[in-house]
């Protein structure tokens, strides 16, 4: 998902401009929970144990420390198996859209395989759409308590709520009773997780099929899903079974159901499987969906039934609109991938966005498949939501995602950057979420964070910059730009980071933005330390090992450590930043460089004591200097007959990171030293023929997480180059630019 960024309505001063996720921390968030008003939710109810005794994942679960076993999720997929993934589920769904009532009537056959070695008597399902049923859901409770907005903060008005109702659940014809449960201790009024107590237990290794009739009422588009006018983005719309994790998978030591409530900022987690979905909609509607279309739509009076099938994915979303313009369709080919049909569905008002989105999608296919591994599916559908349905934009589903629409997309403007970046980002989720199917509830850094990082690498490789300007300002000659990783850095909390990037999606003081920006910055710093080539090898291996499985943070850490051979460094970064939130703040506290001159005092000469008096010394020094000048007419300032003693005092106000100090001297020479010790200060000194002109910590710019780069350099002459390099550190500058843009 893309956190909301819209240059048309961008709030001045918010660093979102960097095209980044960036939610700056709001005062409301820091102030803590607000007052729950009339819509106060019911109190939590304790969770009754399931009849088979299988536990649920803890409500505070977050980044995993223990690597998964090699056999996790069926082991590494070699590509020689009958299916790409070790399929656990099959969904067979007939869905009928009523575009006027904004409802989807569904008949679903869900086949689920019990991978565990115990009989399963209860299964748990997500009913995500119930997050939009009313103010008492976990989603809205968190929204109210935090006084937070979801992305751009569109609110649901009267008649715009959504829900999903179970009309019938049966196992082999026998009715299945169900109960709403609250695995995260949310309010009793939350109905986003349901437990089915099965008439017949599912034996170890066996499968069962459940018949589920449901009715989904879509909300007005507000958070990733819903309708606006005739436009429908149908995501998280069907009853979806939770993941039964086994020992050795993501830190589990016994079978456990991983089914969290739908939180304000959390996304999803599901088993791989196959989908066969028949979507019936009125003829005038253009339908797009996850997967491959099977033949021409089947006509029935004024309705058409469109069939889509896809294997080896873990979700299914679709869209229907009667305003869709003629779709753009092109193909893409790349090594190891099947030919991919790329389709862009867009409304007439955003025709200008269709071609740029198509290009960005195809460029992303090339970049991600080259740097990680082949894109294994035959389709990719890009949906540009219409005007007023922006909240449907910037969301990913397997082989299907939504981008953003702009009426005008001019080169080197913020709109062009935003459209490109959102398209790249949503495509990127096809890898970091789609293929590398991490748990988005518990470890959002593995999808949002790694994706943001890999997107920024792609942007960096293309030489693309974030242009903080509009077409109008550009005509006036105002077109400042920043590098993409500078943008991520600026949008990361660095001075007072409160949440480890490995924290789960909902238990966060500083909201979800840092998952994107701080993870990207941390990974960028790790790359600076281990090298670009080693990083790319490690990520290719991460893809090879974990595609079609569910890696944890520990699995990422192990892959990075093993492939790069730099375990200590990788483990340090994970301890400091993934499992904790360490401030990095190294500074040059002082720099001095003084001539070492003869000094007054007494000394013994031939048995007698002689005193060197200051006046005599001054005279001698002057004479020596004059002689030296005559002998060295072209000497630069800062050199002379006497040596210089240079001292640099380094201070460390945060966690220990390996540092490099570079000191430059007037004669063009330099000294480089490393400071890796776990200590709060250190003085380095040299006696050299020439005076120091500057000292710089981290000259290779390895530490973007450092609170401030301005205090990383000192000069003794009027040479501001080191400082100028980091002038973008002044967030105020960026904010000023932004407020200007927002007001034009
Ligand atoms: Zn995202």
XYZ file of C-alpha atoms and ligand atoms in Angstrom:
745
model
C 0.000 0.000 0.000
C 1.062 3.510 -0.619
C 0.550 5.987 2.153
C -1.412 8.828 0.748
C 0.534 11.321 -1.260
C -1.260 13.663 -3.540
C 0.415 16.789 -4.867
C -2.983 18.177 -5.755
C -3.953 18.327 -2.131
C -0.630 17.882 -0.373
C -0.690 19.404 3.047
C 2.026 21.984 3.318
C 4.916 21.079 5.465
C 4.424 17.379 5.440
C 7.469 15.649 4.160
C 5.400 13.349 2.069
C 6.690 15.265 -0.816
C 9.618 13.212 -1.034
C 7.242 10.901 -2.763
C 7.591 8.771 0.166
C 5.365 7.256 2.518
C 6.298 9.383 5.189
C 3.661 10.199 7.538
C 5.115 12.805 9.740
C 4.204 12.179 13.309
C 1.239 14.247 14.213
C 0.884 16.026 17.452
C -2.276 14.080 18.060
C -0.393 10.804 17.824
C 2.222 11.905 20.286
C -0.401 13.206 22.633
C -1.649 9.672 23.092
C -5.135 8.266 22.931
C -7.910 10.773 22.467
C -11.334 10.664 24.014
C -13.606 7.914 22.880
C -16.907 9.586 22.174
C -20.433 8.318 21.771
C -19.179 5.569 19.522
C -17.279 3.941 22.364
C -16.734 0.306 21.459
C -17.784 -2.601 23.614
C -15.206 -3.926 26.059
C -12.922 -6.740 24.949
C -14.066 -10.251 25.635
C -11.637 -13.002 26.589
C -10.996 -15.476 23.828
C -12.481 -18.911 24.418
C -9.995 -21.656 23.578
C -10.606 -23.528 20.371
C -11.807 -27.156 20.872
C -8.619 -28.604 19.379
C -6.431 -26.532 21.691
C -4.558 -24.845 18.846
C -3.415 -21.410 20.010
C -3.495 -18.104 18.183
C -0.569 -15.841 17.368
C 0.005 -13.339 20.186
C -1.625 -9.913 19.925
C 1.769 -8.244 20.246
C 3.645 -10.495 17.813
C 6.260 -8.633 15.784
C 9.576 -9.263 14.005
C 10.691 -12.865 14.437
C 14.171 -13.635 15.794
C 14.391 -17.371 15.147
C 15.074 -18.469 11.572
C 12.450 -20.734 10.023
C 13.316 -24.350 9.371
C 14.451 -25.344 5.865
C 11.246 -27.375 5.513
C 9.011 -24.416 6.353
C 6.055 -24.056 3.976
C 7.104 -27.139 2.055
C 10.756 -26.133 1.609
C 12.483 -24.102 -1.105
C 10.562 -24.147 -4.384
C 12.921 -25.377 -7.091
C 10.542 -24.799 -9.984
C 10.457 -28.544 -10.709
C 7.366 -29.173 -8.574
C 3.901 -29.618 -10.074
C 2.863 -26.170 -8.884
C 4.872 -23.025 -8.221
C 3.735 -22.850 -4.596
C 2.839 -25.555 -2.099
C -0.874 -24.797 -2.391
C -2.904 -24.861 0.799
C -6.208 -23.361 -0.311
C -8.503 -23.341 -3.303
C -11.226 -20.740 -3.701
C -14.050 -21.308 -6.130
C -16.302 -18.265 -6.085
C -19.351 -17.047 -7.972
C -19.701 -13.322 -7.380
C -22.425 -11.035 -8.637
C -22.061 -7.285 -8.484
C -25.026 -5.010 -8.016
C -23.347 -1.739 -8.987
C -26.244 0.386 -7.789
C -26.454 -1.122 -4.331
C -22.667 -1.658 -4.315
C -23.079 -5.219 -3.139
C -21.426 -8.473 -4.107
C -23.400 -11.646 -3.617
C -21.008 -14.545 -3.278
C -21.143 -18.311 -3.293
C -17.816 -19.709 -2.265
C -16.347 -23.168 -2.041
C -13.243 -22.998 0.083
C -11.005 -26.040 0.135
C -8.383 -26.003 2.863
C -5.606 -28.479 3.506
C -4.535 -29.235 7.041
C -0.735 -29.250 6.780
C -0.299 -30.015 10.461
C 0.104 -33.335 12.223
C -2.944 -32.815 14.413
C -6.662 -32.946 13.707
C -8.143 -29.479 13.335
C -11.612 -28.944 14.781
C -11.903 -25.192 14.293
C -10.736 -22.917 11.528
C -10.450 -19.135 11.597
C -11.352 -16.766 8.806
C -10.890 -13.078 8.122
C -13.982 -11.017 7.384
C -11.985 -7.913 6.559
C -14.919 -5.957 5.159
C -16.444 -5.796 8.637
C -13.757 -3.253 9.519
C -16.083 -0.813 7.726
C -19.277 -1.965 9.436
C -19.277 0.733 12.086
C -17.361 2.776 14.616
C -16.980 -0.220 16.924
C -14.581 -2.171 14.704
C -10.948 -2.443 15.704
C -10.114 -0.364 12.622
C -12.391 2.532 13.584
C -11.638 2.254 17.290
C -7.965 2.784 16.542
C -8.815 5.590 14.154
C -10.916 7.356 16.781
C -8.557 6.767 19.675
C -5.583 8.060 17.799
C -7.523 10.820 16.142
C -5.742 9.482 13.116
C -6.667 9.659 9.497
C -6.326 6.704 7.213
C -4.150 8.120 4.456
C -5.956 11.254 3.230
C -8.645 10.891 5.843
C -11.801 10.380 3.816
C -14.541 9.603 6.285
C -17.532 7.352 5.871
C -20.804 9.248 5.792
C -24.356 8.067 6.304
C -25.223 5.133 4.067
C -21.591 4.540 3.138
C -20.608 1.813 5.623
C -19.680 -1.605 4.369
C -19.791 -5.112 5.767
C -19.724 -8.783 4.971
C -22.530 -11.042 6.119
C -22.265 -14.821 6.287
C -25.566 -16.227 5.096
C -24.722 -19.912 5.143
C -21.678 -21.950 6.145
C -21.703 -25.702 5.628
C -19.279 -28.600 5.648
C -20.522 -31.487 3.506
C -24.064 -30.225 3.926
C -23.825 -29.875 7.710
C -24.288 -26.383 9.121
C -21.156 -24.872 10.631
C -21.653 -22.676 13.700
C -19.496 -19.581 13.890
C -18.356 -17.120 16.532
C -16.608 -13.771 16.193
C -13.294 -13.802 18.014
C -10.782 -11.151 19.048
C -7.251 -12.492 18.805
C -5.772 -9.030 19.475
C -8.095 -8.289 22.408
C -10.015 -5.777 20.326
C -13.554 -4.660 21.136
C -16.374 -7.223 21.128
C -17.980 -5.112 18.400
C -15.167 -6.006 15.998
C -16.273 -8.707 13.579
C -13.211 -9.052 11.386
C -12.179 -12.528 12.601
C -14.544 -15.479 12.833
C -14.102 -19.025 14.100
C -15.895 -21.920 12.445
C -16.329 -24.948 14.698
C -16.414 -27.776 12.199
C -18.911 -30.642 12.409
C -16.134 -32.960 11.222
C -12.523 -32.436 12.280
C -9.961 -32.189 9.481
C -7.480 -35.014 9.964
C -3.751 -34.368 9.761
C -2.830 -33.979 6.110
C -6.463 -34.073 4.947
C -8.522 -31.377 3.253
C -12.022 -30.089 3.770
C -14.360 -28.017 1.644
C -16.624 -25.373 3.137
C -19.607 -23.902 1.337
C -20.019 -20.269 2.244
C -22.732 -17.940 1.000
C -22.011 -14.334 1.756
C -23.102 -10.827 0.946
C -20.576 -8.050 0.834
C -21.664 -4.436 0.950
C -18.835 -2.223 -0.233
C -18.139 1.001 1.640
C -17.521 4.256 -0.134
C -13.850 4.057 -1.062
C -11.892 5.052 2.021
C -9.245 2.456 2.721
C -8.048 0.419 -0.214
C -11.484 -0.868 -1.173
C -15.006 0.298 -2.011
C -16.992 2.226 -4.599
C -17.306 5.724 -5.897
C -20.099 6.307 -8.404
C -19.898 3.442 -10.875
C -16.303 2.582 -9.941
C -15.793 -0.461 -7.735
C -12.547 -1.726 -6.302
C -13.409 -5.058 -4.781
C -10.632 -6.095 -2.391
C -10.772 -8.060 0.877
C -14.285 -8.953 -0.122
C -14.674 -12.669 0.565
C -14.293 -14.833 3.698
C -10.599 -15.699 3.720
C -9.123 -18.426 5.864
C -6.267 -17.560 8.222
C -2.847 -19.170 8.165
C -2.177 -22.220 10.312
C 1.537 -21.891 10.988
C 3.528 -24.988 11.905
C 6.537 -25.447 14.203
C 9.597 -24.008 12.492
C 7.613 -21.443 10.549
C 8.105 -17.782 11.495
C 9.146 -18.675 15.027
C 6.198 -20.956 15.820
C 6.991 -23.808 18.216
C 3.573 -25.475 17.947
C 0.784 -25.191 15.380
C -0.853 -21.786 15.716
C -3.445 -19.812 13.854
C -2.173 -16.497 12.631
C -5.324 -14.404 12.371
C -5.103 -10.831 13.552
C -7.957 -8.391 13.590
C -8.051 -5.841 10.796
C -6.206 -2.877 12.296
C -6.104 0.693 11.068
C -2.615 0.286 9.688
C -2.233 -3.415 9.146
C -2.558 -5.301 5.949
C -2.899 -8.984 5.245
C -1.476 -12.489 5.414
C -2.762 -15.601 3.690
C -1.831 -19.020 2.338
C -0.855 -19.633 -1.262
C -3.406 -21.433 -3.332
C -5.528 -21.181 -6.441
C -8.535 -19.104 -7.368
C -11.321 -19.718 -9.850
C -13.666 -16.746 -9.721
C -16.698 -15.988 -11.886
C -17.669 -12.339 -11.729
C -21.093 -11.343 -12.996
C -21.688 -7.659 -13.699
C -23.896 -5.601 -16.021
C -22.753 -5.560 -19.647
C -21.731 -1.923 -19.618
C -19.084 -2.610 -16.979
C -15.411 -3.228 -17.744
C -14.111 -5.899 -15.378
C -10.477 -6.501 -14.449
C -9.151 -8.955 -11.892
C -6.306 -10.966 -10.475
C -5.191 -13.710 -12.850
C -5.950 -14.896 -16.337
C -9.269 -14.374 -18.064
C -10.800 -17.619 -19.322
C -12.458 -17.119 -22.708
C -15.059 -14.524 -23.632
C -17.562 -13.417 -20.998
C -20.776 -15.443 -20.931
C -23.935 -13.445 -21.614
C -27.092 -13.797 -19.577
C -29.695 -11.125 -20.377
C -28.087 -7.784 -19.566
C -25.325 -9.378 -17.487
C -21.921 -10.811 -18.387
C -20.033 -13.436 -16.421
C -16.258 -13.027 -16.564
C -14.112 -15.925 -15.377
C -10.616 -15.442 -13.951
C -8.273 -18.205 -12.820
C -4.938 -17.925 -11.080
C -2.745 -20.378 -9.237
C 0.000 -19.731 -6.696
C -1.286 -16.449 -5.330
C -2.655 -15.615 -1.888
C -5.386 -13.116 -2.644
C -7.822 -12.097 -5.338
C -9.147 -8.613 -6.101
C -11.156 -7.149 -8.955
C -12.617 -3.966 -10.325
C -15.686 -3.002 -12.332
C -16.610 0.362 -13.787
C -18.830 1.530 -16.636
C -16.773 4.676 -17.194
C -13.535 2.883 -18.086
C -11.867 4.178 -21.249
C -10.514 1.784 -23.893
C -7.896 -0.221 -21.954
C -4.217 -0.003 -22.875
C -2.783 -3.465 -23.451
C 0.828 -4.362 -24.193
C 3.063 -7.348 -23.595
C 6.350 -7.664 -21.759
C 8.948 -10.388 -21.971
C 11.964 -11.098 -19.832
C 14.361 -13.958 -19.078
C 12.733 -16.735 -17.073
C 9.280 -15.113 -17.161
C 6.315 -16.088 -19.316
C 5.096 -13.431 -21.732
C 3.177 -10.992 -19.568
C 0.082 -9.164 -20.789
C 0.009 -5.765 -19.112
C -3.375 -4.049 -19.055
C -4.067 -0.530 -17.837
C -7.684 0.273 -16.935
C -8.302 3.995 -16.563
C -11.133 6.531 -16.544
C -11.365 9.162 -19.326
C -10.382 12.052 -17.027
C -7.014 10.428 -16.348
C -6.170 9.355 -19.891
C -2.868 11.237 -19.547
C -1.808 8.851 -16.783
C -2.369 5.600 -18.673
C 0.764 5.536 -20.830
C 3.134 6.685 -18.067
C 1.658 4.036 -15.754
C 2.085 1.372 -18.428
C 5.704 2.393 -18.982
C 6.476 2.447 -15.267
C 4.867 -0.995 -14.881
C 6.924 -2.470 -17.720
C 10.119 -0.826 -16.468
C 9.393 -2.309 -13.041
C 8.853 -5.768 -14.508
C 12.330 -5.486 -16.022
C 14.016 -4.121 -12.911
C 12.483 -6.491 -10.374
C 12.828 -9.593 -12.521
C 16.471 -8.749 -13.273
C 17.464 -7.903 -9.739
C 15.397 -10.469 -7.797
C 14.039 -13.198 -10.030
C 11.519 -13.908 -12.781
C 7.953 -12.616 -12.631
C 6.084 -15.931 -12.824
C 2.585 -14.844 -13.877
C 1.133 -14.170 -17.319
C -0.863 -11.080 -16.452
C -0.500 -7.747 -14.757
C -3.467 -5.433 -14.429
C -3.013 -1.792 -13.463
C -6.088 0.150 -12.397
C -6.202 3.940 -12.272
C -9.117 4.925 -10.024
C -11.327 7.806 -11.135
C -11.496 11.305 -9.723
C -12.842 11.255 -6.150
C -11.834 7.634 -5.653
C -8.191 8.389 -4.875
C -8.380 6.266 -1.739
C -8.623 3.230 -3.986
C -5.252 4.171 -5.470
C -1.876 2.842 -4.453
C -2.912 -0.639 -3.416
C -1.506 -4.020 -4.343
C -3.004 -7.430 -4.939
C -1.473 -10.397 -6.739
C -1.052 -9.630 -10.479
C -3.295 -6.607 -9.946
C -2.728 -3.194 -8.444
C -4.072 0.321 -8.384
C -1.986 3.389 -9.265
C -2.898 7.069 -9.189
C -4.536 9.315 -11.724
C -3.394 12.762 -12.839
C -5.089 14.836 -15.485
C -1.693 16.128 -16.618
C 1.627 14.363 -16.337
C 4.452 16.679 -17.355
C 8.105 15.632 -17.283
C 10.176 16.475 -14.224
C 7.285 17.505 -12.028
C 6.062 16.142 -8.755
C 3.009 14.617 -10.484
C 5.186 12.632 -12.845
C 7.376 11.445 -10.001
C 4.394 10.488 -7.871
C 2.729 8.516 -10.660
C 5.981 6.743 -11.470
C 6.819 5.997 -7.870
C 3.380 4.750 -6.916
C 3.307 2.484 -9.963
C 6.771 1.153 -9.178
C 5.831 0.699 -5.534
C 2.592 -1.171 -6.170
C 4.256 -3.331 -8.773
C 7.089 -3.966 -6.316
C 4.611 -5.473 -3.903
C 4.158 -8.228 -6.460
C 7.539 -9.330 -5.080
C 7.613 -7.981 -1.510
C 4.203 -9.320 -0.424
C 3.127 -11.234 -3.542
C 5.934 -13.731 -4.084
C 7.854 -13.129 -0.851
C 4.645 -13.440 1.100
C 5.613 -12.073 4.483
C 3.155 -11.477 7.308
C 2.056 -7.884 6.775
C 0.413 -7.685 10.190
C 3.429 -8.650 12.234
C 6.382 -7.728 10.039
C 5.374 -4.854 7.755
C 9.038 -3.963 7.241
C 9.342 -7.033 5.011
C 6.736 -5.797 2.551
C 6.420 -2.011 2.863
C 9.978 -1.454 4.059
C 11.889 -3.720 1.688
C 9.634 -2.673 -1.169
C 10.286 1.019 -0.507
C 14.002 0.255 -0.451
C 13.967 -1.706 -3.691
C 11.784 0.941 -5.394
C 14.239 3.641 -4.372
C 17.122 1.563 -5.759
C 15.273 1.339 -9.072
C 14.665 5.097 -9.090
C 18.325 5.718 -8.209
C 19.467 3.411 -10.983
C 17.275 5.261 -13.484
C 18.856 8.530 -12.381
C 15.407 9.834 -11.542
C 15.065 12.604 -8.991
C 12.178 13.858 -6.950
C 11.210 17.140 -8.549
C 9.540 19.385 -6.035
C 7.769 21.483 -8.569
C 4.617 21.922 -10.621
C 4.351 22.746 -14.339
C 3.593 26.363 -13.416
C 6.585 26.726 -11.107
C 8.791 24.950 -13.620
C 7.923 27.639 -16.197
C 9.112 30.212 -13.677
C 12.388 28.345 -13.491
C 11.713 26.878 -10.076
C 12.496 23.175 -10.164
C 14.497 22.002 -7.163
C 15.054 18.279 -6.875
C 16.354 15.817 -4.340
C 17.679 12.281 -4.572
C 15.259 9.542 -3.646
C 17.247 8.238 -0.658
C 17.645 11.796 0.653
C 13.861 11.932 0.564
C 13.513 8.703 2.542
C 16.083 9.945 5.022
C 14.323 13.258 5.539
C 11.020 11.520 6.083
C 12.487 9.117 8.678
C 12.350 9.932 12.373
C 16.053 10.090 13.231
C 16.394 12.195 16.345
C 13.859 10.325 18.421
C 12.878 7.086 16.719
C 10.250 5.451 18.923
C 9.423 2.257 17.059
C 11.696 -0.505 15.876
C 11.157 -1.045 12.175
C 10.473 -4.673 13.105
C 7.526 -3.668 15.282
C 4.145 -4.858 14.061
C 1.861 -2.638 12.006
C -0.453 -1.432 14.739
C 1.532 -1.053 17.943
C 3.394 2.097 16.965
C 3.780 5.540 18.488
C 5.034 7.177 15.307
C 2.545 5.534 12.987
C 3.308 3.399 9.951
C 5.349 5.892 7.861
C 8.728 4.970 9.373
C 8.168 1.337 8.322
C 8.651 2.615 4.804
C 11.206 5.353 5.201
C 13.316 4.121 8.102
C 13.523 0.597 6.693
C 14.562 1.974 3.305
C 17.174 4.183 4.966
C 18.447 1.366 7.184
C 18.738 -0.991 4.211
C 20.448 1.714 2.181
C 22.988 2.117 4.993
C 23.459 -1.650 5.179
C 24.086 -1.694 1.439
C 26.641 1.096 1.858
C 28.439 -1.103 4.384
C 28.301 -4.486 2.636
C 28.453 -3.231 -0.928
C 26.063 -3.062 -3.861
C 27.122 -6.322 -5.434
C 26.843 -8.332 -2.199
C 23.461 -6.766 -1.512
C 22.159 -7.761 -4.913
C 23.465 -11.308 -4.523
C 21.806 -11.552 -1.115
C 18.441 -10.332 -2.382
C 18.538 -12.719 -5.344
C 19.146 -15.495 -2.848
C 16.342 -14.195 -0.606
C 14.020 -14.462 -3.615
C 15.326 -17.925 -4.549
C 14.901 -19.287 -1.037
C 11.670 -17.613 -0.065
C 9.565 -17.141 -3.184
C 6.102 -18.703 -2.732
C 6.762 -18.949 1.003
C 6.383 -16.701 4.042
C 9.784 -15.415 5.200
C 10.334 -13.685 8.545
C 12.743 -10.917 9.536
C 15.054 -13.628 10.883
C 14.996 -15.368 7.497
C 15.982 -12.120 5.805
C 18.756 -11.592 8.370
C 20.121 -15.119 7.854
C 20.105 -14.782 4.078
C 21.924 -11.448 4.250
C 24.446 -12.789 6.779
C 25.176 -16.005 4.887
C 25.413 -14.553 1.395
C 27.509 -11.510 2.281
C 29.716 -13.380 4.771
C 29.391 -10.342 7.040
C 27.320 -11.842 9.817
C 28.553 -9.565 12.606
C 27.695 -6.457 10.654
C 24.282 -7.732 9.565
C 23.419 -8.894 13.081
C 24.453 -5.550 14.550
C 22.173 -3.670 12.167
C 19.254 -5.988 12.929
C 19.794 -5.697 16.700
C 20.026 -1.916 16.535
C 17.299 -1.153 14.054
C 15.014 -4.116 13.342
C 14.501 -5.368 16.893
C 15.112 -1.942 18.476
C 15.048 1.678 17.398
C 18.503 3.042 17.978
C 19.364 6.637 17.427
C 22.556 7.137 15.434
C 24.315 10.390 16.195
C 28.073 10.785 15.785
C 29.595 14.212 15.638
C 32.812 16.096 15.293
C 32.839 18.010 18.560
C 35.963 20.004 17.745
C 38.749 20.375 15.238
C 41.979 22.250 15.937
C 45.248 22.527 14.045
C 48.026 24.608 15.598
C 51.640 25.243 14.704
C 54.051 23.527 17.072
C 56.369 26.461 17.923
C 59.392 26.619 20.208
C 57.999 27.393 23.650
C 59.447 29.382 26.578
C 61.154 27.546 29.440
C 64.561 26.465 30.612
C 66.926 23.847 29.281
C 70.405 22.632 30.145
C 73.162 23.564 27.706
C 76.697 22.280 28.543
C 76.030 22.041 32.244
C 74.403 25.462 32.499
C 70.709 26.321 32.587
C 69.545 28.592 29.786
C 66.179 30.242 29.663
C 64.309 30.663 26.370
C 62.391 33.858 26.799
C 59.290 34.616 24.762
C 60.701 37.759 23.197
C 63.806 35.931 21.997
C 61.753 33.064 20.712
C 59.427 35.392 18.814
C 62.396 36.907 17.072
C 63.867 33.529 16.227
C 60.522 32.254 14.956
C 60.119 35.275 12.736
C 63.598 34.858 11.268
C 63.034 31.174 10.652
C 59.752 31.917 8.897
C 61.325 34.563 6.675
C 64.125 32.239 5.644
C 61.615 29.501 4.911
C 59.438 31.817 2.830
C 62.397 32.834 0.689
C 63.244 29.191 0.163
C 59.599 28.271 -0.594
C 58.156 31.207 -2.537
C 55.163 29.193 -3.830
C 54.175 27.609 -0.521
C 50.470 27.562 0.254
C 48.965 29.055 3.348
C 48.975 26.523 6.123
C 52.513 25.311 5.667
C 55.781 26.596 7.037
C 58.966 25.706 8.873
C 57.105 24.408 11.921
C 54.881 21.326 12.053
C 51.183 21.442 12.944
C 49.391 19.477 15.606
C 45.854 18.593 14.585
C 43.281 17.294 17.022
C 39.792 16.021 16.298
C 37.388 15.230 19.117
C 34.608 12.846 18.136
C 31.459 12.466 20.216
C 28.898 9.693 20.050
C 25.388 10.491 21.287
C 23.702 7.365 19.954
C 24.371 3.718 19.205
C 27.784 2.572 18.039
C 28.263 2.281 14.301
C 31.530 1.878 12.393
C 32.766 5.331 11.472
C 35.399 6.768 9.210
C 37.086 10.093 9.834
C 38.796 11.920 6.996
C 41.060 14.869 7.780
C 42.401 16.985 4.929
C 45.497 19.169 5.139
C 46.558 22.360 3.399
C 49.249 20.605 1.357
C 46.641 18.320 -0.203
C 47.483 15.339 1.989
C 44.892 13.583 4.130
C 44.500 11.084 6.976
C 41.775 8.473 7.292
C 41.030 6.626 10.522
C 38.281 4.244 11.598
C 36.350 4.542 14.823
C 34.457 1.355 15.572
C 34.952 1.133 19.339
C 31.948 1.119 21.624
C 32.761 4.397 23.396
C 31.243 7.838 23.730
C 34.200 9.921 22.611
C 37.632 9.646 21.104
C 40.380 12.102 20.228
C 42.514 11.581 17.164
C 45.669 13.652 16.691
C 48.467 14.048 14.199
C 51.606 16.126 13.888
C 52.132 16.956 10.223
C 54.067 19.473 8.112
C 50.861 21.188 7.121
C 47.766 22.638 8.779
C 44.445 20.791 8.703
C 41.718 22.412 6.618
C 38.785 20.106 7.262
C 37.601 17.029 9.079
C 34.690 14.921 7.954
C 32.998 11.973 9.598
C 31.446 9.418 7.299
C 32.888 10.886 4.083
C 31.391 7.974 2.118
C 27.952 8.820 3.503
C 27.249 5.380 4.860
C 25.051 6.516 7.701
C 21.870 8.135 6.472
C 20.184 7.175 9.730
C 22.488 9.642 11.514
C 20.417 12.337 13.181
C 22.240 15.184 11.494
C 24.930 15.219 8.880
C 25.687 18.897 9.448
C 27.674 18.112 12.585
C 29.677 15.508 10.711
C 32.030 18.032 9.194
C 34.166 20.944 10.319
C 36.349 23.284 8.376
C 39.078 25.631 9.493
C 38.940 27.722 6.367
C 36.057 29.387 4.620
C 35.226 26.273 2.689
C 31.608 25.284 3.044
C 31.594 22.401 0.591
C 31.083 19.685 3.182
C 28.275 21.606 4.735
C 26.657 22.473 1.457
C 26.539 18.811 0.524
C 24.213 18.194 3.382
C 22.247 21.378 3.087
C 19.114 19.367 2.387
C 19.312 18.389 6.010
C 17.313 21.482 6.626
C 13.866 19.981 6.601
C 12.628 23.547 6.774
C 13.896 24.200 3.289
C 11.907 21.301 1.939
C 8.889 22.321 3.900
C 9.058 25.817 2.539
C 9.240 24.454 -0.999
C 6.293 22.260 -0.331
C 4.091 24.899 1.108
C 4.825 26.939 -1.977
C 3.830 24.062 -4.226
C 0.714 23.310 -2.249
C -0.392 26.910 -2.536
C 0.039 27.264 -6.278
Zn 3.155 -0.384 -0.068
